[in-house]
């Protein structure tokens, strides 16, 4: 409602005086403040806050009258009464200067447009010159305890037990009248007044008194601490008085009355404030609520505040500020919601933790419209400070002249004075000179009636597409909740100067336009244009004053105002886009003063001073160039029977809410009609429904022009203690519960929602089921707006920032306070409502409501909160709970898919002691864990493991951890696997609470790929020593970093062994299923020592039984295309029914000829400049790449080769006799006459050359797969798994590898079985290639001599020297693999169209290997793999 902002201002008194002010009293409009010191009366002006006049009593008079004590203004500000210590009332006349006499005037620069246009216009900005004249004093002969002004009279209470009635203009004893307190009968209520118990009032007097207009009586605190209310039984105020007193209270200190809500707030010695109301039936005083600090929020101060010193209600009566004898300020809303207190947090402590002394206050008063609070600190406070200042000689000597007046700045919600519907959907706060609004526009998505282009709130660009009204989450939600900042709009200074203070503010439903009204006229602002619109004609602005508030209707401002020229009340509509001028206004005359105004769809509802309600229809007229609005009176409803005083009505709202909700309303449009009026009468919410009991006429049968509106039923009271009401006219079939509900804010009692109940699936409703239900719930913020669809409450809260700039004794008074800011807050309330419904056995309704909100992003959080709150309450309860709610809540949550996560998240955030209670209700955690595994939700299962670890024996958690570990391994969830390894080790070593942290070497970065090996040194060849000795040894040359396994603890060794067994089993499983890619990933991610394991498994699982199926599996796994042979020309003749193929086998006579150009130049050297181009960047360019690549590798191999690459002669394509692939034997090193050398700078590329290059590219897989295969080849080579080396050599079509392996096979250490297996495998591949995949034939022909050698020389002993060249090429291949890995290339994503119509290689999609071998690999028809399965990054460094 009200929020502190900034630091307090300190006002300095210009007059030299030893006296300090101790009492402040505002005039009726709060433009002037009377300040008293012992012998001085000063009058200050509010804006600017300056001293106007000061009256100083002479020493002689001061001795006669005594010091000044209290002051009171006459209601018309023309007189001041001052009470003195010796029982005198001094009356002063306040004389205003002439029209042109000002004490302070604004000075404008020369040439400024601000000039005096109309008489009386300029005086608003100036402090007037006043003077004070004392009239004859009145002696009451007893100390004065209280002074109270009534219209023409002054009521004074004295310590001898009398009430004196003085006339303001009466001199001497004229018009004076005294009533003795003992003559007033006091009882507990008015009914028993005649014969009930009565108070003995001997020697009792009235200590404090205040008059309440709306209750027509006086709230009094008697000298014995009793609280009472005195009311006149007749029209004459002082005649026939009757008193009621409050039972059981004897420690009252002060009182303040709230005229709007008919409340009396009594301060007590205990430090609490008791707020009483008068029961309308019996007339007794009933306690409404208490304002007191709670031990929960103020544990060290709640009982040390001392007695209440002062209570002040704000000018709009929506908040009360309280101060105690021990100091401090505290702010409460009218029904007890606590807003701010200066006795805790940064107000009470410095940044170093030392406690500040709370500031003690002698008097305080609210300024105009409640924007500031004038506070006079205690004299002792200031004295001690000034003495310190003099000692420190920090301040100049005139520091003692400072009047310690502090002005606290407040900003308040627009709902306090202008509770219109659009203000309820946005958070709008206004300060003295600025507006605060939430950035973004939450309801833009819902404004379906507005057909104009929706403009983005920030940049003004139209949004595409237009917002969808049915979207479940409003588009502005992220902007609304994303940050805590406000959009601050400064009110136009020209308007503010002449019309301060701002009294009303309104914002439109889209949150884009604001309007403010001050003393005269109004102005409006658009966020889109960032400009204010003011009246062009000052006279028009000054001729109206807004009385009933402002509201927006579409793009019109609706204003209820009083016109001074015509002297009548009017309803005016001004169009936003037109100039602000009466010529564009639509004016409707009204018969009575308007107090409140609100808009519902196309209707305006007015509440008037004669207690009647008027409904007007609004219609837009587009007939003229300037569209206008047509206003027509629809209905008048008199409420004078029900409303005792018009000032008691807080808000009036037209709604579509009715008691029989949509059940009987078949037509959906009918649900949006104005069905009822909600009236907040002094905190009582009254509902008037339309009377549908009579005969109903269908809409179609009624002529449009004489639609007669239905009358209203008698009012029904819905709720008490209501501060604000929220309702919406929007409708959404999916969220009917939330949109057709009525939301109430009830102060200390939190919020209430009047929720409609719907039958499920259009079934007949139960007769006993009420149509609506009122559900209370507590929230932690003060609600300012309700977002209906999003199930959110928006609010604001005060935050503080400590400032330690001026430490020490010279600290000025205002620096005792921290800097205050206001931050936006929001809160979800759905879990409260669901819980309330479940408590009332309305589970079906709760389910419907929850399902309608399940798409909200914070729905899982709602579920968690609901479980958590119920669990905390029930599990920590001291008494047994007869009907626990937790099982019901658990059953309710199982209806939603996030049940398992909700339970485990809630458990993890709750202390361990409550787990047993929780799982007794929701089920055994072991069962829930297994459910997670079945649902493949491994992350949630891992959370359950932590629960199991704490609740079960270690053996149980190990068993479940093993299950989860195996599943995670199977699914490749490496992060989870690493956590599980750590978890299992922790269990094994007995570290139940804190699992040991995994060393960095064990937990590689999970960016994917084989990055793990950055810590390893790789030797990719035999050492020279092992070769020279003639022994052939396959040794592990990877050096692993030593992990925690080096610690010699038995338990850890056993645990590591257990984990290793599982890892070995998984590796065996992967190898058996020929999932090499997964094996490599598994090894890299988990730091699995693959080589040492493969060495052990060399003759067991690391064998290859079926070379052909292994080759096919690798093709599929690594997305590697089967090689194809190009058709030489589209017009090639068919010979003997077989397709004649052009051989693209290219052979070099040099030593490196036996490698097919080193696997088609698969990896360019690191310095290749075009490594990051796409495959089809340009074939000529690619030819150059291949050329440079080939030259680089050839130069590594042998210095004799020169820069060239081989190309088929174009002029011989047609003529040459081309045989089948088997014609090429090991004797033909080159086909004579068919091939020639082409220079690198050859200017043109022929068709055949292009085809040839395309084939080279098409027969290669993604670059990433190539690096991975090369890496696996090195691993298998190091581990001596020669069969796998052959398979990978085949897929890479690298003859060097095959040659190297066959050379190894001749070593005597290799078992004969392996040799046989490799030989049989290669023969099987040869057979398969001949029938199913001819693309492999050129490569197989190339390795034919080595295969022949293998078959022939199984018995011969090979000399070690024979290995020398092979080892060299092995080194080269290794460096090539490593070099290539450093350059990621774009060939990762396959599936591009080949140029010039050349067929791309066939690539088998997943799961398609079941086809017949004949159609396994058709050369012309290429199949492309659309999606890469399980691709991941691979980097070697």
PDB file of N, CA, C and O in Angstrom, residues 926-946:
ATOM      1  N   UNK A 926      12.539 -47.296  -2.311  1.00  0.00           N
ATOM      2  CA  UNK A 926      13.065 -48.328  -3.216  1.00  0.00           C
ATOM      3  C   UNK A 926      12.114 -48.537  -4.398  1.00  0.00           C
ATOM      4  O   UNK A 926      12.538 -48.644  -5.551  1.00  0.00           O
ATOM      5  N   UNK A 927      10.815 -48.557  -4.093  1.00  0.00           N
ATOM      6  CA  UNK A 927       9.834 -48.723  -5.170  1.00  0.00           C
ATOM      7  C   UNK A 927       9.848 -47.517  -6.105  1.00  0.00           C
ATOM      8  O   UNK A 927       9.760 -47.650  -7.331  1.00  0.00           O
ATOM      9  N   UNK A 928       9.969 -46.329  -5.520  1.00  0.00           N
ATOM     10  CA  UNK A 928       9.981 -45.109  -6.339  1.00  0.00           C
ATOM     11  C   UNK A 928      11.227 -45.085  -7.222  1.00  0.00           C
ATOM     12  O   UNK A 928      11.177 -44.672  -8.382  1.00  0.00           O
ATOM     13  N   UNK A 929      12.357 -45.575  -6.661  1.00  0.00           N
ATOM     14  CA  UNK A 929      13.588 -45.651  -7.440  1.00  0.00           C
ATOM     15  C   UNK A 929      13.392 -46.574  -8.649  1.00  0.00           C
ATOM     16  O   UNK A 929      13.774 -46.234  -9.775  1.00  0.00           O
ATOM     17  N   UNK A 930      12.772 -47.713  -8.392  1.00  0.00           N
ATOM     18  CA  UNK A 930      12.568 -48.662  -9.503  1.00  0.00           C
ATOM     19  C   UNK A 930      11.616 -48.089 -10.543  1.00  0.00           C
ATOM     20  O   UNK A 930      11.788 -48.299 -11.751  1.00  0.00           O
ATOM     21  N   UNK A 931      10.615 -47.323 -10.078  1.00  0.00           N
ATOM     22  CA  UNK A 931       9.713 -46.674 -11.033  1.00  0.00           C
ATOM     23  C   UNK A 931      10.477 -45.712 -11.938  1.00  0.00           C
ATOM     24  O   UNK A 931      10.225 -45.627 -13.140  1.00  0.00           O
ATOM     25  N   UNK A 932      11.422 -44.979 -11.339  1.00  0.00           N
ATOM     26  CA  UNK A 932      12.232 -44.053 -12.141  1.00  0.00           C
ATOM     27  C   UNK A 932      13.035 -44.810 -13.191  1.00  0.00           C
ATOM     28  O   UNK A 932      13.146 -44.368 -14.340  1.00  0.00           O
ATOM     29  N   UNK A 933      13.604 -45.941 -12.768  1.00  0.00           N
ATOM     30  CA  UNK A 933      14.388 -46.721 -13.736  1.00  0.00           C
ATOM     31  C   UNK A 933      13.506 -47.211 -14.875  1.00  0.00           C
ATOM     32  O   UNK A 933      13.887 -47.169 -16.047  1.00  0.00           O
ATOM     33  N   UNK A 934      12.298 -47.674 -14.525  1.00  0.00           N
ATOM     34  CA  UNK A 934      11.390 -48.161 -15.571  1.00  0.00           C
ATOM     35  C   UNK A 934      10.991 -47.030 -16.517  1.00  0.00           C
ATOM     36  O   UNK A 934      10.837 -47.224 -17.716  1.00  0.00           O
ATOM     37  N   UNK A 935      10.856 -45.822 -15.933  1.00  0.00           N
ATOM     38  CA  UNK A 935      10.455 -44.684 -16.766  1.00  0.00           C
ATOM     39  C   UNK A 935      11.659 -44.053 -17.459  1.00  0.00           C
ATOM     40  O   UNK A 935      11.519 -43.013 -18.105  1.00  0.00           O
ATOM     41  N   UNK A 936      12.850 -44.667 -17.285  1.00  0.00           N
ATOM     42  CA  UNK A 936      14.091 -44.163 -17.887  1.00  0.00           C
ATOM     43  C   UNK A 936      14.442 -42.753 -17.394  1.00  0.00           C
ATOM     44  O   UNK A 936      15.114 -42.003 -18.096  1.00  0.00           O
ATOM     45  N   UNK A 937      13.979 -42.375 -16.219  1.00  0.00           N
ATOM     46  CA  UNK A 937      14.295 -41.058 -15.670  1.00  0.00           C
ATOM     47  C   UNK A 937      15.461 -41.232 -14.703  1.00  0.00           C
ATOM     48  O   UNK A 937      15.303 -41.317 -13.491  1.00  0.00           O
ATOM     49  N   UNK A 938      16.676 -41.266 -15.267  1.00  0.00           N
ATOM     50  CA  UNK A 938      17.851 -41.644 -14.473  1.00  0.00           C
ATOM     51  C   UNK A 938      18.269 -40.549 -13.491  1.00  0.00           C
ATOM     52  O   UNK A 938      18.766 -40.833 -12.411  1.00  0.00           O
ATOM     53  N   UNK A 939      18.084 -39.283 -13.883  1.00  0.00           N
ATOM     54  CA  UNK A 939      18.498 -38.199 -12.982  1.00  0.00           C
ATOM     55  C   UNK A 939      17.676 -38.226 -11.694  1.00  0.00           C
ATOM     56  O   UNK A 939      18.200 -38.034 -10.595  1.00  0.00           O
ATOM     57  N   UNK A 940      16.366 -38.457 -11.862  1.00  0.00           N
ATOM     58  CA  UNK A 940      15.518 -38.551 -10.660  1.00  0.00           C
ATOM     59  C   UNK A 940      15.899 -39.782  -9.838  1.00  0.00           C
ATOM     60  O   UNK A 940      15.943 -39.732  -8.608  1.00  0.00           O
ATOM     61  N   UNK A 941      16.199 -40.875 -10.535  1.00  0.00           N
ATOM     62  CA  UNK A 941      16.611 -42.092  -9.825  1.00  0.00           C
ATOM     63  C   UNK A 941      17.872 -41.813  -9.007  1.00  0.00           C
ATOM     64  O   UNK A 941      18.010 -42.282  -7.875  1.00  0.00           O
ATOM     65  N   UNK A 942      18.782 -41.027  -9.563  1.00  0.00           N
ATOM     66  CA  UNK A 942      20.013 -40.696  -8.824  1.00  0.00           C
ATOM     67  C   UNK A 942      19.684 -39.916  -7.558  1.00  0.00           C
ATOM     68  O   UNK A 942      20.322 -40.110  -6.515  1.00  0.00           O
ATOM     69  N   UNK A 943      18.677 -39.035  -7.636  1.00  0.00           N
ATOM     70  CA  UNK A 943      18.277 -38.302  -6.427  1.00  0.00           C
ATOM     71  C   UNK A 943      17.719 -39.258  -5.380  1.00  0.00           C
ATOM     72  O   UNK A 943      17.954 -39.093  -4.182  1.00  0.00           O
ATOM     73  N   UNK A 944      16.956 -40.256  -5.840  1.00  0.00           N
ATOM     74  CA  UNK A 944      16.420 -41.248  -4.886  1.00  0.00           C
ATOM     75  C   UNK A 944      17.539 -42.051  -4.233  1.00  0.00           C
ATOM     76  O   UNK A 944      17.414 -42.508  -3.101  1.00  0.00           O
ATOM     77  N   UNK A 945      18.652 -42.243  -4.956  1.00  0.00           N
ATOM     78  CA  UNK A 945      19.779 -42.986  -4.379  1.00  0.00           C
ATOM     79  C   UNK A 945      20.280 -42.313  -3.112  1.00  0.00           C
ATOM     80  O   UNK A 945      20.639 -42.975  -2.138  1.00  0.00           O
ATOM     81  N   UNK A 946      20.303 -40.958  -3.153  1.00  0.00           N
ATOM     82  CA  UNK A 946      20.796 -40.228  -1.981  1.00  0.00           C
ATOM     83  C   UNK A 946      19.851 -40.467  -0.804  1.00  0.00           C
ATOM     84  O   UNK A 946      20.276 -40.604   0.340  1.00  0.00           O
TER      85      UNK A 946
END
